[in-house]
Amino acid sequence: MLKPISITRFFILTISILLLNSLSDVHSQGLSPDDVASIETVGAVAMSPDGNSIAYTLSVPRTEDEDIGRNYSELYVVPADGGDPVPVIQKPNSAGSPQWGADGRLYFTTRNTDYHNQVQVYSVNRSGEDFQQHSSAEHGLSSFSWSDNGSFLAYTAMDPVSDERREMEQRGYDMIVAGENQRFMRLWIQPRDGDAEKISPDDLYIWDFSWAPNSRQLAIRVSDEPGADIEQMYTRYAVINRDGSDLNEIMTAPKKKAAMSWSPDGNRLAVLAGRVYSDPLPQRIWVMSSDGTEVDDLTPAGWEGTVESISWQSNRALLFTAVERSSTTLNRMRIDQPDMTRIAGGEDEIFRSISLDERNRTFAASVNTREHPGEVYRGTIQRGELSRITHHNEWLSDRELGEQSSITWPGADGLEMEGILVKPVGYEEGTRYPLAILPHGGPEGISMNGWNTRALYPSQVLANEGYVVFKPNYRGSGGRGTVFASANHRDLGGKEFDDVLLGIESLDDMGLIDPEKVGISGTSYGGYFAAWAATRHSDRFAAGITFAGLSNWISFMGTTDIPHEMSVVHWDLYWFDNPGQNWERSPVAWLNQADTPLLVVHGLADDRVHPEQSIQLHQFLEMKGIPTGLVLYPRQPHGLTERAHQLDFMNRVIEWFDEYVK
């Protein structure tokens, strides 16, 4: 027989249960839009030559009370074995490009009006003290690097607007004429105790540079004119003397090109470049003699991966980081035996580059995982071990995240696809949930199995709202080599989108989703996928959201800043060589069969995908009576950089999906 409970004991028991439930609710709180807009992220890292200190930048969002603008970039130094970070530059100031000098000082760029009204190179000791100025570029500078002997500072600086041009503009003659008044990035050399001199030719734009070990030469990446399309497709490598003489161009064939690294003896250059003109990424390892007479592609045959950074371990061996599917690795390869050996990675830690000490024994990296955004990690080359050094965003430990994993499924033609799955917070086995698909852009982008929640891709926010989140790495994605990245050539919106549809069917077969409740939201090429889903495949999707998405391939090619890049490395043809297919693969061509509600969003300062793509799509949707909305964000480029706009977009995603998907 149960004994009766006294009123006092009943009251105490009731309060205890309510308190426990309250604590449980606090512990199980998921990620909100406000949380995402407050996340701090480690960016650039630099290991000191002796391996004892690590400098890093920290992206710090502005608060609601601060002036609108981009995140601050703070600068810190932390002991390599852990400890409290020492602040060097903090908001409202920002710093970038941290580099250690041979003298043990930390060099970086910042704008400090107590010294100069433009961005210059400064330094501090490893305690963050003894602030010194090292450059006086009249109009500021962009990138910089000290020679190996520490005697010469190289930096790039943009041409200023001429006095004549300024005077004409003040008189109202401010016409913008294509090909006129172009400004070039120049290369300057400054002795440590002397004046800087411009050494690059007047007819060359400088994109990158790297000092030779002898401190007498530099490798440079150049083009004949500025422009995003030029930078992506039509740059050349060259070697030039420190005084600007004897410029010798090497690897001049058009293709995507990126980083350069000198061998310790200065006889060779390792570079990252595409295999051919139409390779979507500069993802292959090329080694050439410094005079360009010997050029070899050393990328292992048949290897599915995308190389992202490269350095020399010795005169005969390379170290490189790579993306392999949705994970990252650090690898070693001898140049005379192009078989790679994995040193680190391939598991939970995601890192895109490393910074080595002077003996190539330890390294620092910005590492993110499924549980946290970028933090400073330290690793060893010998053992490949990674250890976490910094702990920003400690409040994240109070947030419950949806379970995240990498999954595979058979795509079109049976080709295996891979992507990221995030289950809802509080997931219950056997329950079918609404699905939110967040396709990456590019299309050569990659959804990584690390921290992948941000304003335009609010994965864990949607998981907290009760959605299964699916981020497919469809054919054409990076991370699986040139062949896979090129597998969508001449078929954009074709089999690559079939891969996504088959992914939905796989999730349905797993019993995870309700196939009648599927939404899709993407940015750029992911925005194209969202618009394509809501029009061409309207019967499969309950709602869509397109941010900076393509809607009309023909008008896009006439307004984007990368018409050659998009045509060559993705379509593998120009639209006027096959106008029928370009129109047939345009979302606006399928409005007569569409009825999926589609929210259309764009930044008004977008040069990559012109806002007209969204304006025309929205207007056509309205004309057809399809539920839609148009949101335009002033000042925003090909993305979202301001807190208020980030919050607004994430909340609109939740509201749109809740109305039309759930």
PDB file of C-alpha atoms in Angstrom, residues 327-599:
ATOM      1  CA  SER A 327      38.257  15.463 -44.157  1.00  0.00           C
ATOM      2  CA  THR A 328      41.751  16.970 -44.335  1.00  0.00           C
ATOM      3  CA  THR A 329      45.244  15.486 -44.208  1.00  0.00           C
ATOM      4  CA  LEU A 330      48.903  16.443 -43.907  1.00  0.00           C
ATOM      5  CA  ASN A 331      51.155  14.401 -46.178  1.00  0.00           C
ATOM      6  CA  ARG A 332      54.766  13.878 -47.195  1.00  0.00           C
ATOM      7  CA  MET A 333      56.026  13.062 -50.697  1.00  0.00           C
ATOM      8  CA  ARG A 334      59.519  12.646 -52.180  1.00  0.00           C
ATOM      9  CA  ILE A 335      59.940  14.374 -55.525  1.00  0.00           C
ATOM     10  CA  ASP A 336      61.784  11.371 -56.978  1.00  0.00           C
ATOM     11  CA  GLN A 337      59.217   8.869 -55.659  1.00  0.00           C
ATOM     12  CA  PRO A 338      55.768  10.465 -55.954  1.00  0.00           C
ATOM     13  CA  ASP A 339      54.076   8.195 -53.430  1.00  0.00           C
ATOM     14  CA  MET A 340      52.486  10.054 -50.544  1.00  0.00           C
ATOM     15  CA  THR A 341      52.665   9.199 -46.839  1.00  0.00           C
ATOM     16  CA  ARG A 342      50.047  10.542 -44.468  1.00  0.00           C
ATOM     17  CA  ILE A 343      51.443  12.345 -41.435  1.00  0.00           C
ATOM     18  CA  ALA A 344      48.294  13.645 -39.756  1.00  0.00           C
ATOM     19  CA  GLY A 345      44.582  14.147 -40.269  1.00  0.00           C
ATOM     20  CA  GLY A 346      41.879  12.068 -41.863  1.00  0.00           C
ATOM     21  CA  GLU A 347      39.848  12.088 -38.661  1.00  0.00           C
ATOM     22  CA  ASP A 348      37.877  14.708 -36.701  1.00  0.00           C
ATOM     23  CA  GLU A 349      40.252  17.669 -37.096  1.00  0.00           C
ATOM     24  CA  ILE A 350      39.788  19.908 -40.138  1.00  0.00           C
ATOM     25  CA  PHE A 351      42.745  22.113 -41.156  1.00  0.00           C
ATOM     26  CA  ARG A 352      43.479  23.715 -44.530  1.00  0.00           C
ATOM     27  CA  SER A 353      47.133  24.764 -44.061  1.00  0.00           C
ATOM     28  CA  ILE A 354      49.958  24.614 -41.509  1.00  0.00           C
ATOM     29  CA  SER A 355      52.781  26.834 -40.256  1.00  0.00           C
ATOM     30  CA  LEU A 356      56.097  25.071 -39.523  1.00  0.00           C
ATOM     31  CA  ASP A 357      58.969  25.896 -37.203  1.00  0.00           C
ATOM     32  CA  GLU A 358      62.387  26.453 -38.777  1.00  0.00           C
ATOM     33  CA  ARG A 359      63.436  22.802 -38.300  1.00  0.00           C
ATOM     34  CA  ASN A 360      60.205  21.411 -39.780  1.00  0.00           C
ATOM     35  CA  ARG A 361      59.494  19.431 -36.609  1.00  0.00           C
ATOM     36  CA  THR A 362      56.382  21.072 -35.179  1.00  0.00           C
ATOM     37  CA  PHE A 363      53.570  23.020 -36.768  1.00  0.00           C
ATOM     38  CA  ALA A 364      50.588  25.165 -35.889  1.00  0.00           C
ATOM     39  CA  ALA A 365      47.205  25.162 -37.608  1.00  0.00           C
ATOM     40  CA  SER A 366      43.742  26.613 -37.311  1.00  0.00           C
ATOM     41  CA  VAL A 367      41.629  23.519 -36.657  1.00  0.00           C
ATOM     42  CA  ASN A 368      37.878  23.087 -36.459  1.00  0.00           C
ATOM     43  CA  THR A 369      35.848  20.012 -35.580  1.00  0.00           C
ATOM     44  CA  ARG A 370      32.184  19.054 -35.432  1.00  0.00           C
ATOM     45  CA  GLU A 371      32.136  20.483 -31.904  1.00  0.00           C
ATOM     46  CA  HIS A 372      33.871  23.837 -32.345  1.00  0.00           C
ATOM     47  CA  PRO A 373      34.965  26.419 -34.963  1.00  0.00           C
ATOM     48  CA  GLY A 374      38.600  27.269 -35.689  1.00  0.00           C
ATOM     49  CA  GLU A 375      41.026  27.064 -32.748  1.00  0.00           C
ATOM     50  CA  VAL A 376      44.824  27.013 -32.511  1.00  0.00           C
ATOM     51  CA  TYR A 377      46.274  23.498 -32.551  1.00  0.00           C
ATOM     52  CA  ARG A 378      49.869  22.304 -32.351  1.00  0.00           C
ATOM     53  CA  GLY A 379      51.151  19.219 -34.147  1.00  0.00           C
ATOM     54  CA  THR A 380      54.330  17.216 -34.650  1.00  0.00           C
ATOM     55  CA  ILE A 381      55.674  15.971 -37.974  1.00  0.00           C
ATOM     56  CA  GLN A 382      57.173  12.817 -36.470  1.00  0.00           C
ATOM     57  CA  ARG A 383      54.041  11.520 -34.759  1.00  0.00           C
ATOM     58  CA  GLY A 384      51.308  13.501 -36.474  1.00  0.00           C
ATOM     59  CA  GLU A 385      49.632  14.241 -33.167  1.00  0.00           C
ATOM     60  CA  LEU A 386      47.391  17.301 -32.848  1.00  0.00           C
ATOM     61  CA  SER A 387      46.693  19.052 -29.537  1.00  0.00           C
ATOM     62  CA  ARG A 388      44.357  21.947 -28.897  1.00  0.00           C
ATOM     63  CA  ILE A 389      45.948  25.132 -27.559  1.00  0.00           C
ATOM     64  CA  THR A 390      43.198  27.802 -27.422  1.00  0.00           C
ATOM     65  CA  HIS A 391      39.626  27.652 -26.136  1.00  0.00           C
ATOM     66  CA  HIS A 392      37.498  30.479 -27.474  1.00  0.00           C
ATOM     67  CA  ASN A 393      33.671  30.323 -27.451  1.00  0.00           C
ATOM     68  CA  GLU A 394      33.604  28.347 -24.212  1.00  0.00           C
ATOM     69  CA  TRP A 395      29.857  28.972 -24.032  1.00  0.00           C
ATOM     70  CA  LEU A 396      29.430  26.428 -26.846  1.00  0.00           C
ATOM     71  CA  SER A 397      29.771  23.671 -24.243  1.00  0.00           C
ATOM     72  CA  ASP A 398      26.312  24.716 -23.000  1.00  0.00           C
ATOM     73  CA  ARG A 399      24.753  24.139 -26.427  1.00  0.00           C
ATOM     74  CA  GLU A 400      23.454  20.796 -27.596  1.00  0.00           C
ATOM     75  CA  LEU A 401      24.397  20.045 -31.188  1.00  0.00           C
ATOM     76  CA  GLY A 402      22.783  17.677 -33.628  1.00  0.00           C
ATOM     77  CA  GLU A 403      24.737  14.480 -34.312  1.00  0.00           C
ATOM     78  CA  GLN A 404      26.877  15.000 -37.427  1.00  0.00           C
ATOM     79  CA  SER A 405      28.463  12.399 -39.676  1.00  0.00           C
ATOM     80  CA  SER A 406      29.713  11.707 -43.191  1.00  0.00           C
ATOM     81  CA  ILE A 407      27.468   9.462 -45.285  1.00  0.00           C
ATOM     82  CA  THR A 408      27.668   7.894 -48.749  1.00  0.00           C
ATOM     83  CA  TRP A 409      25.057   6.894 -51.309  1.00  0.00           C
ATOM     84  CA  PRO A 410      25.000   5.801 -54.956  1.00  0.00           C
ATOM     85  CA  GLY A 411      24.687   8.780 -57.262  1.00  0.00           C
ATOM     86  CA  ALA A 412      23.843   8.952 -60.947  1.00  0.00           C
ATOM     87  CA  ASP A 413      25.521   6.156 -62.940  1.00  0.00           C
ATOM     88  CA  GLY A 414      26.252   4.399 -59.651  1.00  0.00           C
ATOM     89  CA  LEU A 415      29.144   6.762 -58.822  1.00  0.00           C
ATOM     90  CA  GLU A 416      29.552   6.906 -55.048  1.00  0.00           C
ATOM     91  CA  MET A 417      28.623  10.244 -53.523  1.00  0.00           C
ATOM     92  CA  GLU A 418      29.528  11.567 -50.094  1.00  0.00           C
ATOM     93  CA  GLY A 419      28.121  14.330 -47.948  1.00  0.00           C
ATOM     94  CA  ILE A 420      27.361  15.543 -44.457  1.00  0.00           C
ATOM     95  CA  LEU A 421      24.305  14.562 -42.415  1.00  0.00           C
ATOM     96  CA  VAL A 422      23.205  16.411 -39.279  1.00  0.00           C
ATOM     97  CA  LYS A 423      20.391  14.886 -37.233  1.00  0.00           C
ATOM     98  CA  PRO A 424      17.951  17.097 -35.320  1.00  0.00           C
ATOM     99  CA  VAL A 425      18.758  18.033 -31.746  1.00  0.00           C
ATOM    100  CA  GLY A 426      16.924  15.506 -29.600  1.00  0.00           C
ATOM    101  CA  TYR A 427      16.662  13.037 -32.496  1.00  0.00           C
ATOM    102  CA  GLU A 428      14.390  10.055 -31.836  1.00  0.00           C
ATOM    103  CA  GLU A 429      14.969   6.797 -33.681  1.00  0.00           C
ATOM    104  CA  GLY A 430      12.060   5.882 -35.936  1.00  0.00           C
ATOM    105  CA  THR A 431      10.763   9.441 -36.318  1.00  0.00           C
ATOM    106  CA  ARG A 432      10.727  10.985 -39.783  1.00  0.00           C
ATOM    107  CA  TYR A 433      11.759  14.629 -39.854  1.00  0.00           C
ATOM    108  CA  PRO A 434      11.523  17.477 -42.377  1.00  0.00           C
ATOM    109  CA  LEU A 435      14.672  17.792 -44.484  1.00  0.00           C
ATOM    110  CA  ALA A 436      16.753  20.932 -45.128  1.00  0.00           C
ATOM    111  CA  ILE A 437      19.294  20.569 -47.945  1.00  0.00           C
ATOM    112  CA  LEU A 438      22.178  23.068 -47.897  1.00  0.00           C
ATOM    113  CA  PRO A 439      24.218  22.574 -51.104  1.00  0.00           C
ATOM    114  CA  HIS A 440      27.633  24.236 -51.246  1.00  0.00           C
ATOM    115  CA  GLY A 441      28.652  26.688 -53.939  1.00  0.00           C
ATOM    116  CA  GLY A 442      31.337  26.610 -56.556  1.00  0.00           C
ATOM    117  CA  PRO A 443      30.363  24.088 -57.818  1.00  0.00           C
ATOM    118  CA  GLU A 444      33.898  23.092 -56.796  1.00  0.00           C
ATOM    119  CA  GLY A 445      33.230  23.858 -53.127  1.00  0.00           C
ATOM    120  CA  ILE A 446      33.265  21.207 -50.407  1.00  0.00           C
ATOM    121  CA  SER A 447      31.067  20.600 -47.377  1.00  0.00           C
ATOM    122  CA  MET A 448      33.477  19.486 -44.638  1.00  0.00           C
ATOM    123  CA  ASN A 449      32.803  17.162 -41.727  1.00  0.00           C
ATOM    124  CA  GLY A 450      33.923  19.777 -39.249  1.00  0.00           C
ATOM    125  CA  TRP A 451      32.361  22.996 -37.992  1.00  0.00           C
ATOM    126  CA  ASN A 452      30.132  23.954 -40.908  1.00  0.00           C
ATOM    127  CA  THR A 453      27.568  26.294 -39.342  1.00  0.00           C
ATOM    128  CA  ARG A 454      27.628  29.921 -40.450  1.00  0.00           C
ATOM    129  CA  ALA A 455      25.079  32.568 -41.344  1.00  0.00           C
ATOM    130  CA  LEU A 456      24.486  31.444 -44.926  1.00  0.00           C
ATOM    131  CA  TYR A 457      24.668  27.744 -44.020  1.00  0.00           C
ATOM    132  CA  PRO A 458      23.041  27.553 -40.560  1.00  0.00           C
ATOM    133  CA  SER A 459      23.294  23.763 -40.213  1.00  0.00           C
ATOM    134  CA  GLN A 460      23.066  23.422 -36.436  1.00  0.00           C
ATOM    135  CA  VAL A 461      20.470  26.197 -36.197  1.00  0.00           C
ATOM    136  CA  LEU A 462      18.169  24.185 -38.449  1.00  0.00           C
ATOM    137  CA  ALA A 463      19.007  20.988 -36.532  1.00  0.00           C
ATOM    138  CA  ASN A 464      17.893  22.813 -33.406  1.00  0.00           C
ATOM    139  CA  GLU A 465      14.630  23.688 -35.197  1.00  0.00           C
ATOM    140  CA  GLY A 466      13.891  20.014 -35.805  1.00  0.00           C
ATOM    141  CA  TYR A 467      15.274  19.457 -39.311  1.00  0.00           C
ATOM    142  CA  VAL A 468      17.512  16.766 -40.716  1.00  0.00           C
ATOM    143  CA  VAL A 469      20.244  18.735 -42.498  1.00  0.00           C
ATOM    144  CA  PHE A 470      21.908  17.326 -45.614  1.00  0.00           C
ATOM    145  CA  LYS A 471      24.982  18.874 -47.284  1.00  0.00           C
ATOM    146  CA  PRO A 472      25.802  16.830 -50.409  1.00  0.00           C
ATOM    147  CA  ASN A 473      29.205  16.822 -52.099  1.00  0.00           C
ATOM    148  CA  TYR A 474      27.813  16.197 -55.562  1.00  0.00           C
ATOM    149  CA  ARG A 475      29.955  15.512 -58.638  1.00  0.00           C
ATOM    150  CA  GLY A 476      31.923  18.634 -59.503  1.00  0.00           C
ATOM    151  CA  SER A 477      32.894  19.172 -55.851  1.00  0.00           C
ATOM    152  CA  GLY A 478      36.476  19.521 -54.715  1.00  0.00           C
ATOM    153  CA  GLY A 479      38.198  17.043 -52.436  1.00  0.00           C
ATOM    154  CA  ARG A 480      38.268  14.118 -54.874  1.00  0.00           C
ATOM    155  CA  GLY A 481      40.730  15.160 -57.556  1.00  0.00           C
ATOM    156  CA  THR A 482      40.550  16.594 -61.050  1.00  0.00           C
ATOM    157  CA  VAL A 483      38.444  13.819 -62.597  1.00  0.00           C
ATOM    158  CA  PHE A 484      35.641  14.117 -60.044  1.00  0.00           C
ATOM    159  CA  ALA A 485      35.749  17.934 -60.020  1.00  0.00           C
ATOM    160  CA  SER A 486      35.360  17.858 -63.817  1.00  0.00           C
ATOM    161  CA  ALA A 487      32.626  15.192 -63.863  1.00  0.00           C
ATOM    162  CA  ASN A 488      29.883  17.801 -64.346  1.00  0.00           C
ATOM    163  CA  HIS A 489      31.447  19.389 -67.440  1.00  0.00           C
ATOM    164  CA  ARG A 490      28.889  20.272 -70.116  1.00  0.00           C
ATOM    165  CA  ASP A 491      26.131  19.020 -67.809  1.00  0.00           C
ATOM    166  CA  LEU A 492      25.544  21.659 -65.118  1.00  0.00           C
ATOM    167  CA  GLY A 493      22.241  21.013 -63.406  1.00  0.00           C
ATOM    168  CA  GLY A 494      22.189  17.484 -64.856  1.00  0.00           C
ATOM    169  CA  LYS A 495      23.714  14.436 -63.198  1.00  0.00           C
ATOM    170  CA  GLU A 496      25.189  16.586 -60.442  1.00  0.00           C
ATOM    171  CA  PHE A 497      21.650  17.441 -59.345  1.00  0.00           C
ATOM    172  CA  ASP A 498      20.531  13.849 -59.856  1.00  0.00           C
ATOM    173  CA  ASP A 499      23.162  13.031 -57.232  1.00  0.00           C
ATOM    174  CA  VAL A 500      21.257  15.249 -54.788  1.00  0.00           C
ATOM    175  CA  LEU A 501      17.879  13.744 -55.666  1.00  0.00           C
ATOM    176  CA  LEU A 502      19.276  10.265 -55.126  1.00  0.00           C
ATOM    177  CA  GLY A 503      20.637  11.443 -51.787  1.00  0.00           C
ATOM    178  CA  ILE A 504      17.112  12.404 -50.760  1.00  0.00           C
ATOM    179  CA  GLU A 505      15.920   8.928 -51.720  1.00  0.00           C
ATOM    180  CA  SER A 506      18.710   7.389 -49.658  1.00  0.00           C
ATOM    181  CA  LEU A 507      17.680   9.393 -46.582  1.00  0.00           C
ATOM    182  CA  ASP A 508      14.099   8.297 -47.177  1.00  0.00           C
ATOM    183  CA  ASP A 509      15.196   4.655 -47.363  1.00  0.00           C
ATOM    184  CA  MET A 510      17.041   5.133 -44.060  1.00  0.00           C
ATOM    185  CA  GLY A 511      13.763   6.225 -42.467  1.00  0.00           C
ATOM    186  CA  LEU A 512      15.156   9.629 -41.470  1.00  0.00           C
ATOM    187  CA  ILE A 513      12.983  12.048 -43.430  1.00  0.00           C
ATOM    188  CA  ASP A 514       9.506  12.776 -44.652  1.00  0.00           C
ATOM    189  CA  PRO A 515       9.997  13.008 -48.453  1.00  0.00           C
ATOM    190  CA  GLU A 516       6.996  15.341 -48.677  1.00  0.00           C
ATOM    191  CA  LYS A 517       8.729  17.889 -46.444  1.00  0.00           C
ATOM    192  CA  VAL A 518      11.933  18.827 -48.244  1.00  0.00           C
ATOM    193  CA  GLY A 519      13.398  22.350 -48.347  1.00  0.00           C
ATOM    194  CA  ILE A 520      16.605  23.601 -49.946  1.00  0.00           C
ATOM    195  CA  SER A 521      18.701  26.711 -49.275  1.00  0.00           C
ATOM    196  CA  GLY A 522      22.027  27.584 -50.896  1.00  0.00           C
ATOM    197  CA  THR A 523      24.382  30.401 -51.805  1.00  0.00           C
ATOM    198  CA  SER A 524      25.954  31.219 -55.183  1.00  0.00           C
ATOM    199  CA  TYR A 525      26.068  27.916 -57.096  1.00  0.00           C
ATOM    200  CA  GLY A 526      24.210  26.453 -54.126  1.00  0.00           C
ATOM    201  CA  GLY A 527      21.676  29.217 -54.755  1.00  0.00           C
ATOM    202  CA  TYR A 528      21.455  28.019 -58.354  1.00  0.00           C
ATOM    203  CA  PHE A 529      20.691  24.537 -57.033  1.00  0.00           C
ATOM    204  CA  ALA A 530      17.932  25.972 -54.825  1.00  0.00           C
ATOM    205  CA  ALA A 531      16.358  27.862 -57.735  1.00  0.00           C
ATOM    206  CA  TRP A 532      16.777  24.815 -60.004  1.00  0.00           C
ATOM    207  CA  ALA A 533      15.103  22.624 -57.389  1.00  0.00           C
ATOM    208  CA  ALA A 534      12.157  25.000 -57.002  1.00  0.00           C
ATOM    209  CA  THR A 535      11.537  25.239 -60.766  1.00  0.00           C
ATOM    210  CA  ARG A 536      12.803  22.296 -62.814  1.00  0.00           C
ATOM    211  CA  HIS A 537      12.188  19.834 -59.954  1.00  0.00           C
ATOM    212  CA  SER A 538       9.306  21.632 -58.293  1.00  0.00           C
ATOM    213  CA  ASP A 539       7.435  18.370 -57.603  1.00  0.00           C
ATOM    214  CA  ARG A 540      10.224  17.220 -55.249  1.00  0.00           C
ATOM    215  CA  PHE A 541      10.586  20.311 -53.061  1.00  0.00           C
ATOM    216  CA  ALA A 542       8.233  22.025 -50.623  1.00  0.00           C
ATOM    217  CA  ALA A 543      10.232  25.274 -50.438  1.00  0.00           C
ATOM    218  CA  GLY A 544      13.470  26.902 -51.525  1.00  0.00           C
ATOM    219  CA  ILE A 545      15.714  29.811 -50.577  1.00  0.00           C
ATOM    220  CA  THR A 546      18.281  31.156 -53.024  1.00  0.00           C
ATOM    221  CA  PHE A 547      20.981  33.580 -51.895  1.00  0.00           C
ATOM    222  CA  ALA A 548      23.095  35.187 -54.646  1.00  0.00           C
ATOM    223  CA  GLY A 549      21.980  32.378 -56.920  1.00  0.00           C
ATOM    224  CA  LEU A 550      22.081  32.054 -60.695  1.00  0.00           C
ATOM    225  CA  SER A 551      18.684  32.050 -62.390  1.00  0.00           C
ATOM    226  CA  ASN A 552      19.516  32.675 -66.065  1.00  0.00           C
ATOM    227  CA  TRP A 553      22.767  31.262 -67.414  1.00  0.00           C
ATOM    228  CA  ILE A 554      22.862  33.553 -70.447  1.00  0.00           C
ATOM    229  CA  SER A 555      22.350  36.847 -68.620  1.00  0.00           C
ATOM    230  CA  PHE A 556      24.635  35.639 -65.815  1.00  0.00           C
ATOM    231  CA  MET A 557      27.516  35.243 -68.267  1.00  0.00           C
ATOM    232  CA  GLY A 558      26.928  38.807 -69.419  1.00  0.00           C
ATOM    233  CA  THR A 559      27.091  40.326 -65.923  1.00  0.00           C
ATOM    234  CA  THR A 560      29.483  38.229 -63.804  1.00  0.00           C
ATOM    235  CA  ASP A 561      33.117  39.152 -63.127  1.00  0.00           C
ATOM    236  CA  ILE A 562      34.263  35.589 -64.005  1.00  0.00           C
ATOM    237  CA  PRO A 563      32.720  34.777 -67.432  1.00  0.00           C
ATOM    238  CA  HIS A 564      35.777  32.866 -68.672  1.00  0.00           C
ATOM    239  CA  GLU A 565      36.304  30.939 -65.433  1.00  0.00           C
ATOM    240  CA  MET A 566      32.681  29.846 -65.251  1.00  0.00           C
ATOM    241  CA  SER A 567      32.612  28.900 -68.932  1.00  0.00           C
ATOM    242  CA  VAL A 568      35.954  27.076 -69.098  1.00  0.00           C
ATOM    243  CA  VAL A 569      36.285  25.142 -65.844  1.00  0.00           C
ATOM    244  CA  HIS A 570      32.605  24.370 -65.178  1.00  0.00           C
ATOM    245  CA  TRP A 571      30.640  24.372 -68.413  1.00  0.00           C
ATOM    246  CA  ASP A 572      33.732  23.501 -70.473  1.00  0.00           C
ATOM    247  CA  LEU A 573      32.202  25.581 -73.253  1.00  0.00           C
ATOM    248  CA  TYR A 574      30.904  29.101 -73.863  1.00  0.00           C
ATOM    249  CA  TRP A 575      27.160  29.714 -73.824  1.00  0.00           C
ATOM    250  CA  PHE A 576      27.088  31.000 -77.396  1.00  0.00           C
ATOM    251  CA  ASP A 577      28.455  27.634 -78.546  1.00  0.00           C
ATOM    252  CA  ASN A 578      25.418  25.885 -77.067  1.00  0.00           C
ATOM    253  CA  PRO A 579      22.733  28.478 -76.233  1.00  0.00           C
ATOM    254  CA  GLY A 580      19.957  25.898 -76.153  1.00  0.00           C
ATOM    255  CA  GLN A 581      21.448  23.925 -73.291  1.00  0.00           C
ATOM    256  CA  ASN A 582      22.349  27.055 -71.324  1.00  0.00           C
ATOM    257  CA  TRP A 583      18.737  28.233 -71.536  1.00  0.00           C
ATOM    258  CA  GLU A 584      17.360  24.760 -70.793  1.00  0.00           C
ATOM    259  CA  ARG A 585      19.469  24.609 -67.592  1.00  0.00           C
ATOM    260  CA  SER A 586      18.258  28.032 -66.413  1.00  0.00           C
ATOM    261  CA  PRO A 587      15.674  28.061 -63.593  1.00  0.00           C
ATOM    262  CA  VAL A 588      13.683  30.853 -65.270  1.00  0.00           C
ATOM    263  CA  ALA A 589      13.089  28.548 -68.252  1.00  0.00           C
ATOM    264  CA  TRP A 590      10.950  26.233 -66.113  1.00  0.00           C
ATOM    265  CA  LEU A 591       8.517  28.627 -64.461  1.00  0.00           C
ATOM    266  CA  ASN A 592       5.494  27.243 -66.315  1.00  0.00           C
ATOM    267  CA  GLN A 593       5.784  23.993 -64.400  1.00  0.00           C
ATOM    268  CA  ALA A 594       6.856  25.468 -61.055  1.00  0.00           C
ATOM    269  CA  ASP A 595       4.797  26.085 -57.917  1.00  0.00           C
ATOM    270  CA  THR A 596       7.384  25.745 -55.115  1.00  0.00           C
ATOM    271  CA  PRO A 597       7.546  28.784 -52.798  1.00  0.00           C
ATOM    272  CA  LEU A 598      10.941  30.401 -53.330  1.00  0.00           C
ATOM    273  CA  LEU A 599      12.509  33.153 -51.222  1.00  0.00           C
TER     274      LEU A 599
END
